[in-house]
Tab-separated table of C-alpha atoms in Angstrom:
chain	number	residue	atom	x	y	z
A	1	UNK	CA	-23.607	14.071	11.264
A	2	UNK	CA	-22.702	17.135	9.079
A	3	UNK	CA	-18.844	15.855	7.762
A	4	UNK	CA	-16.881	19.064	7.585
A	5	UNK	CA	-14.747	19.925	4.593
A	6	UNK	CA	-10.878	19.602	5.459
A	7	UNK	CA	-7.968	21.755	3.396
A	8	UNK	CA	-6.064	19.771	1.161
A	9	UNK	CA	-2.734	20.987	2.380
A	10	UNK	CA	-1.942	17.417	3.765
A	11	UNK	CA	2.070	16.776	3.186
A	12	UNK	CA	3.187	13.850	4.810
A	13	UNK	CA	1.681	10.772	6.632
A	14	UNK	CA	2.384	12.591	10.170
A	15	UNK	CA	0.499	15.681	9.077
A	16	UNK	CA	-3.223	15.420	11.246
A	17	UNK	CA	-6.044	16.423	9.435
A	18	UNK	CA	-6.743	20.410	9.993
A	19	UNK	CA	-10.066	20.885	12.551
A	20	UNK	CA	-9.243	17.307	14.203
A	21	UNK	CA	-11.442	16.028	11.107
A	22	UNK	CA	-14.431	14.240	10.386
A	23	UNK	CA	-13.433	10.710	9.058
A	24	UNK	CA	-11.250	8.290	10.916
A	25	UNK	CA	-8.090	8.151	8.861
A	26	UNK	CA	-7.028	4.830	10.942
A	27	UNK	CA	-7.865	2.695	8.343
A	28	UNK	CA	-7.250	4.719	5.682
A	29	UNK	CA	-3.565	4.976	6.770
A	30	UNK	CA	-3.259	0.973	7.415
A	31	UNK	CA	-4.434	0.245	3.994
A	32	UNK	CA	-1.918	2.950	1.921
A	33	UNK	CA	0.857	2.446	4.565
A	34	UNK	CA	0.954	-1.033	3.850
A	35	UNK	CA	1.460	-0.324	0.512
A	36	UNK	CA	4.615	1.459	1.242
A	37	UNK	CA	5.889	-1.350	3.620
A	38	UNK	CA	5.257	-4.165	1.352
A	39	UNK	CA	7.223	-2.537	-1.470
A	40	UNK	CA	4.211	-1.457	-4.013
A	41	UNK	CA	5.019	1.741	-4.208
A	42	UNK	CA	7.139	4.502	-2.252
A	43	UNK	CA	4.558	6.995	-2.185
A	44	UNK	CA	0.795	8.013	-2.411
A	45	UNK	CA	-1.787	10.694	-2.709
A	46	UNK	CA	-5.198	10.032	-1.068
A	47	UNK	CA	-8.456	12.149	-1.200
A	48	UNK	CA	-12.032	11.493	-0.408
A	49	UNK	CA	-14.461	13.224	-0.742
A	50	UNK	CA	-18.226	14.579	-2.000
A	51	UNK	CA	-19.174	17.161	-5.028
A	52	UNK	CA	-18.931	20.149	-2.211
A	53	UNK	CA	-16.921	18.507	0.476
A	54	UNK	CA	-13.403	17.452	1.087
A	55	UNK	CA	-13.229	14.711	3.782
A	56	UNK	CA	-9.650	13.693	3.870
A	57	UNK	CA	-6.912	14.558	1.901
A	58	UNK	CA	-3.476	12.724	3.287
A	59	UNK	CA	-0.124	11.964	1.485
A	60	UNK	CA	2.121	9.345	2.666
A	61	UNK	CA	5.862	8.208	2.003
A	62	UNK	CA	8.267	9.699	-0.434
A	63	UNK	CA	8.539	10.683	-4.117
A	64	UNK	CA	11.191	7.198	-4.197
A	65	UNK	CA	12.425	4.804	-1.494
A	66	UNK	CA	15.725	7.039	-0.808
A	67	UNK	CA	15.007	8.665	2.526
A	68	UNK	CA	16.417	12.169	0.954
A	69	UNK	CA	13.431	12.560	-1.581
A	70	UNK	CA	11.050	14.878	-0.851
A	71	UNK	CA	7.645	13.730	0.974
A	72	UNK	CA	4.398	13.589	-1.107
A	73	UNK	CA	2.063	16.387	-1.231
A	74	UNK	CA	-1.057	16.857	-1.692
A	75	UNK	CA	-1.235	19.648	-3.426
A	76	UNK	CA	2.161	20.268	-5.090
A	77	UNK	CA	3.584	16.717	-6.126
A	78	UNK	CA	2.404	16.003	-9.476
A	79	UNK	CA	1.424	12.084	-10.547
A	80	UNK	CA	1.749	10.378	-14.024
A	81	UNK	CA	-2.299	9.986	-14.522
A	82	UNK	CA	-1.731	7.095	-17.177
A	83	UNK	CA	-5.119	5.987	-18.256
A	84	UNK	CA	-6.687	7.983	-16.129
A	85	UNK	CA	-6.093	10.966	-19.542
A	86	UNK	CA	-8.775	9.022	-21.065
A	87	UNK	CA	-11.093	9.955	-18.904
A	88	UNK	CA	-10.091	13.207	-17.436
A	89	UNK	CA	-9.193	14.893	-20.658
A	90	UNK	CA	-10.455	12.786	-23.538
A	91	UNK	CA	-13.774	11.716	-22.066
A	92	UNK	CA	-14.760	15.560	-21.638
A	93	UNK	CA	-13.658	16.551	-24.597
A	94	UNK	CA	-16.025	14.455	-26.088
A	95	UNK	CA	-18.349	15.116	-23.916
A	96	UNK	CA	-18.681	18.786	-25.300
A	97	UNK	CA	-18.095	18.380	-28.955
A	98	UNK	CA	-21.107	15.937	-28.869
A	99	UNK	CA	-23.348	18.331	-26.738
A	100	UNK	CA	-22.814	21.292	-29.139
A	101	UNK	CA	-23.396	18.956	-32.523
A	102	UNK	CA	-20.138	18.710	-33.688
A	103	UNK	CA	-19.546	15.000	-32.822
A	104	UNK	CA	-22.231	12.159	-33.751
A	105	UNK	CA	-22.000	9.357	-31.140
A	106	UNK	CA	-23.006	6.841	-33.756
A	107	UNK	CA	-21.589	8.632	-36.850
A	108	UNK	CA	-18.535	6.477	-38.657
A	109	UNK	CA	-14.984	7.868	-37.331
A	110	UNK	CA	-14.164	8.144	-40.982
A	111	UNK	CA	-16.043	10.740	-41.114
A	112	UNK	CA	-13.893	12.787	-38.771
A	113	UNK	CA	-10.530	11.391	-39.971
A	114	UNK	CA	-10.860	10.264	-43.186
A	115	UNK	CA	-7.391	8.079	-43.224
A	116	UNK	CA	-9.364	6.146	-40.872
A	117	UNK	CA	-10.109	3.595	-44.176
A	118	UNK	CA	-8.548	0.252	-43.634
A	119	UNK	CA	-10.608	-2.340	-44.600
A	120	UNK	CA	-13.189	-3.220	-41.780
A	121	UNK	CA	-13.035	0.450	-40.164
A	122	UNK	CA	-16.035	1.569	-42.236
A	123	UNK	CA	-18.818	0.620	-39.512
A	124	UNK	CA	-16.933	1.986	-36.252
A	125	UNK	CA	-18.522	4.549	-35.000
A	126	UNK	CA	-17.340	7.083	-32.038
A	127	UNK	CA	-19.581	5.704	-29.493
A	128	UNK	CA	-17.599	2.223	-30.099
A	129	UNK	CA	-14.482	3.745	-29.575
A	130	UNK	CA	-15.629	5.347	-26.505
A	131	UNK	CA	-17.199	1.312	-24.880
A	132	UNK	CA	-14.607	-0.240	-26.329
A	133	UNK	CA	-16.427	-2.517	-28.724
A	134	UNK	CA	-14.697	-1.295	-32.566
A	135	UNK	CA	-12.729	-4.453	-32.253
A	136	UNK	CA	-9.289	-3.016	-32.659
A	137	UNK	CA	-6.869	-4.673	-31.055
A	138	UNK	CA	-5.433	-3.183	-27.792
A	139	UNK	CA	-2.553	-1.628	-28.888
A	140	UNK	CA	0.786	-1.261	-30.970
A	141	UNK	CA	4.594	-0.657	-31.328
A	142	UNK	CA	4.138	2.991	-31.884
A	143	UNK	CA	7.339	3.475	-29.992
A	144	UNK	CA	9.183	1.690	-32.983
A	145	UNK	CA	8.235	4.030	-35.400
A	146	UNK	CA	10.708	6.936	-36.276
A	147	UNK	CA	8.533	9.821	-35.451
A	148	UNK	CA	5.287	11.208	-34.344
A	149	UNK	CA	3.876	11.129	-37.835
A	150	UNK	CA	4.672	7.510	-38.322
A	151	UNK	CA	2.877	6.771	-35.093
A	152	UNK	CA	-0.042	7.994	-35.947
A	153	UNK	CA	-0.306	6.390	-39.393
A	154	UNK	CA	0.370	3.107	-37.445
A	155	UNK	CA	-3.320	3.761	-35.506
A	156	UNK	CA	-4.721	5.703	-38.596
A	157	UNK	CA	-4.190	2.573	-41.097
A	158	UNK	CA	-4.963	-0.506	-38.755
A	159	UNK	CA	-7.511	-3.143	-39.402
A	160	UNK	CA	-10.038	-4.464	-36.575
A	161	UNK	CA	-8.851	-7.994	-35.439
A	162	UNK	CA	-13.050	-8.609	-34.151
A	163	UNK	CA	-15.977	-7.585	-36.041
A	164	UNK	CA	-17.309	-3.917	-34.569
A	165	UNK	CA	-19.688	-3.995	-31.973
A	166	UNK	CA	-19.272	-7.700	-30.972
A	167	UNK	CA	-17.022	-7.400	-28.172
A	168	UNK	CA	-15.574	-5.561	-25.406
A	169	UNK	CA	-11.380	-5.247	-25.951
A	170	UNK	CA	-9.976	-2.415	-23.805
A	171	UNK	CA	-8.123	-0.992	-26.073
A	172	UNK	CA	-5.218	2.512	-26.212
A	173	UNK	CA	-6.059	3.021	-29.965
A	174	UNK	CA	-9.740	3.869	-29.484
A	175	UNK	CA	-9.218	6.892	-26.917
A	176	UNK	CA	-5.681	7.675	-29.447
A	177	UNK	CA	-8.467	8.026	-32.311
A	178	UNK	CA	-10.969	9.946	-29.777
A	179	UNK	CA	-7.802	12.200	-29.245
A	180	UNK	CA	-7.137	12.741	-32.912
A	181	UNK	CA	-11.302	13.557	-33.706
A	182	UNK	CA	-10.909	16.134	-30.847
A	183	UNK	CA	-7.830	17.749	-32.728
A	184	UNK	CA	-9.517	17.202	-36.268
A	185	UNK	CA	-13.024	18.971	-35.246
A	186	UNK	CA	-12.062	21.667	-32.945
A	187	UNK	CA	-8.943	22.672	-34.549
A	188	UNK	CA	-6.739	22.285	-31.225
A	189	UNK	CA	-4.582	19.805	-30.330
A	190	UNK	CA	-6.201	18.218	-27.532
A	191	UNK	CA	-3.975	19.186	-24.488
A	192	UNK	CA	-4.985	22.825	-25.962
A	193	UNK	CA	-8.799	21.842	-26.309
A	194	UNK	CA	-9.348	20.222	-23.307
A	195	UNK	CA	-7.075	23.313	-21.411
A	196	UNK	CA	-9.030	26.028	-22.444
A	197	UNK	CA	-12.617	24.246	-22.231
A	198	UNK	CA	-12.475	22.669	-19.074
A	199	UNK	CA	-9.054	23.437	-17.118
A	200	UNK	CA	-8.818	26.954	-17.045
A	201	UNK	CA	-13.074	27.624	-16.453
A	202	UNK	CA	-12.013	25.122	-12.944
A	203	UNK	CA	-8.988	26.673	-12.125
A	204	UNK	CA	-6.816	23.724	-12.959
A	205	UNK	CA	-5.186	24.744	-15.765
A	206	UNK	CA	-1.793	24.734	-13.406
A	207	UNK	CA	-2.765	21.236	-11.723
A	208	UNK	CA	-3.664	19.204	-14.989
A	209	UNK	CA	-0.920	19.372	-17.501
A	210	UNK	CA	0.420	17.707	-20.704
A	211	UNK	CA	3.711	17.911	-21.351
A	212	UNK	CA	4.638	19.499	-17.686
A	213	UNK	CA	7.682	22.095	-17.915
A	214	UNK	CA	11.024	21.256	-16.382
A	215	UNK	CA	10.507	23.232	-13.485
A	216	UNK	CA	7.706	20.898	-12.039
A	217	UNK	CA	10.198	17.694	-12.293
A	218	UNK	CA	11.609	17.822	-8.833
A	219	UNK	CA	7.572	17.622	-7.435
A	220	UNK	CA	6.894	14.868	-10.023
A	221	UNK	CA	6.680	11.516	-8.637
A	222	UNK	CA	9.006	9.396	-11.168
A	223	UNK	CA	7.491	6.475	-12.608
A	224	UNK	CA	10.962	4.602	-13.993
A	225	UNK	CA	14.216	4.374	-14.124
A	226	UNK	CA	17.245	5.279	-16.642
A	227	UNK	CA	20.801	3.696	-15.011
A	228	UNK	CA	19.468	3.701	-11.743
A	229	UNK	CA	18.090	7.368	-11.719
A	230	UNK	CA	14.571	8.252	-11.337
A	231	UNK	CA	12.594	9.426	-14.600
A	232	UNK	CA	10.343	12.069	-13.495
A	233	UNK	CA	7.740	14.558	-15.655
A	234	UNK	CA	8.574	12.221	-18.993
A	235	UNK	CA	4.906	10.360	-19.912
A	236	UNK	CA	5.651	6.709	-18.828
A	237	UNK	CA	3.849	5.379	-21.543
A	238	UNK	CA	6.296	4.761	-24.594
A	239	UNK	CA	3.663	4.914	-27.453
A	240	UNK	CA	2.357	8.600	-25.998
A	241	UNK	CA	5.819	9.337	-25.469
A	242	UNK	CA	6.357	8.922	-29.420
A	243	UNK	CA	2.957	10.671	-30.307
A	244	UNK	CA	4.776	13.619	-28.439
A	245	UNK	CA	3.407	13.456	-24.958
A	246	UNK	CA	-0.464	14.195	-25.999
A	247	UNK	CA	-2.408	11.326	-26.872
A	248	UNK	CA	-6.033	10.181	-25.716
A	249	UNK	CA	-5.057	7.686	-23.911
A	250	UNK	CA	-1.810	8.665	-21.796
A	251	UNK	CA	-0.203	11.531	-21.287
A	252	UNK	CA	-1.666	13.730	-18.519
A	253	UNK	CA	0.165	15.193	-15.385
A	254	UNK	CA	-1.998	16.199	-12.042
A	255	UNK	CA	-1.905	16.925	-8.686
A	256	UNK	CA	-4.271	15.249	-6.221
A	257	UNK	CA	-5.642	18.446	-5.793
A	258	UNK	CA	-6.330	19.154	-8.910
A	259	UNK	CA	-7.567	15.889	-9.714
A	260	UNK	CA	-10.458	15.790	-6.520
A	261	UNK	CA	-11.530	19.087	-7.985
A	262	UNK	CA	-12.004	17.347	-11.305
A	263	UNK	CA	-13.693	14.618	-9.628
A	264	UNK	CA	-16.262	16.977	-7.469
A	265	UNK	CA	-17.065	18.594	-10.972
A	266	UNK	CA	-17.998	14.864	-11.977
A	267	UNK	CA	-20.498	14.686	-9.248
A	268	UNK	CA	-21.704	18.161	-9.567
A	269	UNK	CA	-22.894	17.122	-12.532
A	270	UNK	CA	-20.600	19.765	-15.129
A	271	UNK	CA	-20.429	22.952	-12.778
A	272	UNK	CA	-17.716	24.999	-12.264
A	273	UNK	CA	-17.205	27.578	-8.900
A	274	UNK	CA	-20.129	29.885	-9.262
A	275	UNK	CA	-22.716	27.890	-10.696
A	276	UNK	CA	-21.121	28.437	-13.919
A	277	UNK	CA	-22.002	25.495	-16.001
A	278	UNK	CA	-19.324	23.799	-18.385
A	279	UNK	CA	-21.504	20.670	-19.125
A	280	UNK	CA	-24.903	19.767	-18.975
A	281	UNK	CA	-25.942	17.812	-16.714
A	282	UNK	CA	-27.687	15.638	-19.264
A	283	UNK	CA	-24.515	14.886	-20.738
A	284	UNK	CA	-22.566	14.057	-18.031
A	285	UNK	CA	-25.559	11.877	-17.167
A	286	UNK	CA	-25.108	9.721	-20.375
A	287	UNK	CA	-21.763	9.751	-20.672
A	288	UNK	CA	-21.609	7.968	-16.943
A	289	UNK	CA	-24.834	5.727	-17.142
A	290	UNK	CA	-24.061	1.616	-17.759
A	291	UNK	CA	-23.680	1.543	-22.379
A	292	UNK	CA	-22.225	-2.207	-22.335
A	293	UNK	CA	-23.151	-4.931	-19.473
A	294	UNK	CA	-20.439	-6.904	-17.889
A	295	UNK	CA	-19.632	-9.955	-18.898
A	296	UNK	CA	-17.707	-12.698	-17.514
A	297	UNK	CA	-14.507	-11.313	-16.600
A	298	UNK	CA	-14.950	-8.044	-18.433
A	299	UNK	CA	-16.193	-4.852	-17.057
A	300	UNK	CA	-19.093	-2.878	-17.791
A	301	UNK	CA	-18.195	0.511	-19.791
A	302	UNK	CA	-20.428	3.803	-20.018
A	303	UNK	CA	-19.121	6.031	-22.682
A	304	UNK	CA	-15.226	6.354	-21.546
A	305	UNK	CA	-15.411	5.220	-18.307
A	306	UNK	CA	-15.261	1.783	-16.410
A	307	UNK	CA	-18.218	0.811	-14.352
A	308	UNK	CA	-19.569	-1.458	-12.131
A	309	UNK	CA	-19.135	-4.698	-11.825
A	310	UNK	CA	-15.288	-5.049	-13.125
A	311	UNK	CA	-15.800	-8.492	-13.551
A	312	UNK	CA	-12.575	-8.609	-11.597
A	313	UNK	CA	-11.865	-10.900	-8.594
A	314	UNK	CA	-10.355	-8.045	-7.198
A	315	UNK	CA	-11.998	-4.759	-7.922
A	316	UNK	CA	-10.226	-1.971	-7.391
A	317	UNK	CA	-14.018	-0.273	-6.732
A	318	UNK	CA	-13.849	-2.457	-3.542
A	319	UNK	CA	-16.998	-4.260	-3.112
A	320	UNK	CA	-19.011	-1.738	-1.288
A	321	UNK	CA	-19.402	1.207	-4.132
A	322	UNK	CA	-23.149	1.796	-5.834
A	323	UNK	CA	-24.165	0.048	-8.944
A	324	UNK	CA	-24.194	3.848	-11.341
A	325	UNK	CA	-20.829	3.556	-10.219
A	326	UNK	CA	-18.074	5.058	-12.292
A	327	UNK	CA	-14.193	4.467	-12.399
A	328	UNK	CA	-10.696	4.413	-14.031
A	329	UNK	CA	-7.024	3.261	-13.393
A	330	UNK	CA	-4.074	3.738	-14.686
A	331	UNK	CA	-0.670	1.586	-15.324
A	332	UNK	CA	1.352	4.023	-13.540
A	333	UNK	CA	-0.818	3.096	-10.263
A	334	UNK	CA	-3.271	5.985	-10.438
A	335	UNK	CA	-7.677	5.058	-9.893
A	336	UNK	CA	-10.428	7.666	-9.274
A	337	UNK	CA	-13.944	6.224	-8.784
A	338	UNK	CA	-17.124	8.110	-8.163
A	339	UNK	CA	-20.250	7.107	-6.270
A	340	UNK	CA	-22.629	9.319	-7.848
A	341	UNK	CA	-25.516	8.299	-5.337
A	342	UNK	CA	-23.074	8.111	-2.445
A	343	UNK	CA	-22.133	11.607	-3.396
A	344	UNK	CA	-18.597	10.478	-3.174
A	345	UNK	CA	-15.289	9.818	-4.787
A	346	UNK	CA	-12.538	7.748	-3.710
A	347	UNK	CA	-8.989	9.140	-5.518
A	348	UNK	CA	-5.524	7.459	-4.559
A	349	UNK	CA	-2.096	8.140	-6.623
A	350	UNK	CA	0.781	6.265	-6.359
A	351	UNK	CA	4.296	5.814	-8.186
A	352	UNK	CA	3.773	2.111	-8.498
A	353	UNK	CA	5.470	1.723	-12.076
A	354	UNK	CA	8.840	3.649	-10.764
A	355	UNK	CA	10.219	0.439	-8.637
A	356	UNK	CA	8.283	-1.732	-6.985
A	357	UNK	CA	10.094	-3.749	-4.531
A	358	UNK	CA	7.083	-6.395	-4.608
A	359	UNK	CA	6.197	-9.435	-7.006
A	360	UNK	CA	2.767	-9.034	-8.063
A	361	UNK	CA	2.655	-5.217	-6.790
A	362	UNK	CA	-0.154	-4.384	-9.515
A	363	UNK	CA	-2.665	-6.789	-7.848
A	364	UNK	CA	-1.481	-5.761	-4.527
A	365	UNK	CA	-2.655	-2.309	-5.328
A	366	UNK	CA	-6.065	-3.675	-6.552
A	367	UNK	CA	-6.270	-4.925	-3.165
A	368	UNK	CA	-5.112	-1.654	-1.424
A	369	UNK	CA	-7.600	-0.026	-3.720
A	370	UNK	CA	-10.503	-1.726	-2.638
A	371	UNK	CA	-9.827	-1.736	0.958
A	372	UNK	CA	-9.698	2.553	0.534
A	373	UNK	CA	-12.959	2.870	-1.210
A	374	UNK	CA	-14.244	0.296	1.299
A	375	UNK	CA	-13.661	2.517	4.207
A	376	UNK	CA	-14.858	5.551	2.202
A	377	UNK	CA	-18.238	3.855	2.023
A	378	UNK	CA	-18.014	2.646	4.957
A	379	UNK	CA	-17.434	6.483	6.582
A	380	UNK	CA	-20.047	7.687	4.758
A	381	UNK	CA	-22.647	5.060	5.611
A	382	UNK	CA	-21.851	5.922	8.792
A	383	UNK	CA	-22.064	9.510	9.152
A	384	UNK	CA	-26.161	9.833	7.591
């Protein structure tokens, strides 16, 4: 059955799909519905679809849990990505400053930012930072220092608490120092790098955004709360928030929209509208293929991205998806994953980090996760 492409101009859980659709959204709906009614989060964003194809695009709920806030859209209401800036802007950013020679996977980061000195830091390379394995430690109080500067000292000058290379520790400081090579080799911040060499050749320089303007806060889904008022378009994450809103690892603002376009350039290998190529397909290739095997209880890891198995007793990859598999979440209550064989992706936002009115709502969404890209699978299996 040939699945035919639907607009994604979805606005509210009531909205039908345009051209009576080609998926059964029955299940779909249960599974991010129940989200809403069991307090995880007030709103969501969901889109499948393939690299040329979009097979439903739905939002459900509200931007909070007052009935007065505006429903979610598509297509206008923009989502905290979290995590997922590591691999939607850092990730590709890399991706291109190694294809054109100006980044060594296995050269030293010292060699890009020469602070990088502590002692121990000598061996890490960039390809470490990018699996995870330089055995820094998974974070720090940047949000206690006094200012930007500070911050970044605090990740420039810290010492690896595991030799390099000998284990997998997920870790905000290795996509922060992927952030900082990006700045320190192209010359560009990275919000500016990643803008002009991937955003604006998609068309999504007004759907992915550091740093959003004012304007777009009443469409931003808030992800906390100040005295009982809703913190919208403000990075959730405190240590971005006190690198200045850019940082490798948090930081970026999307639209679901914007996001599944992101996601078909994924499977269509690095092409933009037109055939124009942005990445090779060989590099997108390696960047997605399996670098470090699972172990028990941690996930596998190509270069940026999570992959197949989680090691999780949950996966929020369900437990249908392909094993060249690709993935990322983020705290906020954002997860993209890509089926590359499928020729599918699976992309749900939600607000979970602005209130949850749920114990445990983080593994609840895990569930809800898996259930979505269950039935994706499921509705493609079923339409071949």
């Amino acid at each position: 059955m040939v699945l035919a492409a639907l607009l994604l101009l979805l606005q509210s859980v009531t909205e039908q799909p345009l051209h009576g659709g080609a998926v059964d959204t029955t299940v779909f709906d249960e599974a991010v519905e129940d989200g809403i009614r069991g307090g995880v989060y007030p709103g969501a964003a969901l889109v499948v679809g393939s690299h040329d194809r979009i097979l439903l695009a739905k939002g459900y709920g509200r931007l909070t849990w007052s009935t007065r806030s505006p429903g979610v859209s598509v297509d206008s209401t923009f989502w905290d990505l979290a995590s997922l800036t590591k691999v939607v802007a850092t990730t590709p950013s890399l991706m291109l400053l190694v294809e054109r020679g100006q980044v060594g996977l296995d050269t030293p980061v010292v060699r890009y930012v020469p602070e990088f000195n502590s002692p121990g830091t000598a061996p890490i390379t960039v390809r470490q930072l990018l699996t995870h394995t330089s055995g820094l430690r998974g974070t720090l109080p940047l949000k206690d220092a006094p200012d930007s500067a500070t911050a970044l000292m605090m990740v420039l000058t810290t010492v690896p608490v595991a030799p390099p290379g000998s284990r997998m520790v997920y870790s905000d400081l290795n996509a922060i120092l992927l952030g900082e090579i990006v700045r320190r080799v192209s010359g560009l911040p990275l919000d500016a790098f990643v803008t002009r060499e991937v955003y604006k050749p998609l068309g999504l320089d007004q759907t992915l955004l550091f740093r959003p303007p004012k304007r777009l806060e009443p469409r931003t889904a808030p992800t906390g709360l100040w005295h009982g008022h809703p913190i919208a378009g403000i990075v959730n994450d405190p240590n971005a928030a006190r690198l200045g809103g850019v940082a490798g690892h948090a930081g970026l603002f999307a639209t679901a929209q914007g996001l599944a376009r992101y996601a078909q350039f994924m499977l269509d290998k690095g092409t933009a509208p037109g055939n124009r190529r942005i990445i090779q397909k060989e590099t997108i290739e390696q960047f997605t293929q399996i670098a470090v095997p699972a172990r028990r209880g941690v996930s596998a890891r190509t270069l940026g991205w999570e992959a197949l198995p989680t090691g999780e007793e949950t996966s929020s990859a369900g437990t249908m998806f392909g094993p060249r598999s690709y993935g990322h979440t983020g705290w906020t209550g954002t997860s993209l994953w890509i089926d590359p064989d499928r020729d599918v992706f699976v992309l749900l936002l939600t607000n979970r980090a602005f209130d949850p009115r749920t114990r445990g709502s983080f593994t609840k969404l895990k569930q809800i996760r898996g259930r979505v890209a269950d039935a994706a699978v499921r509705s493609i299996d079923a339409g071949r």
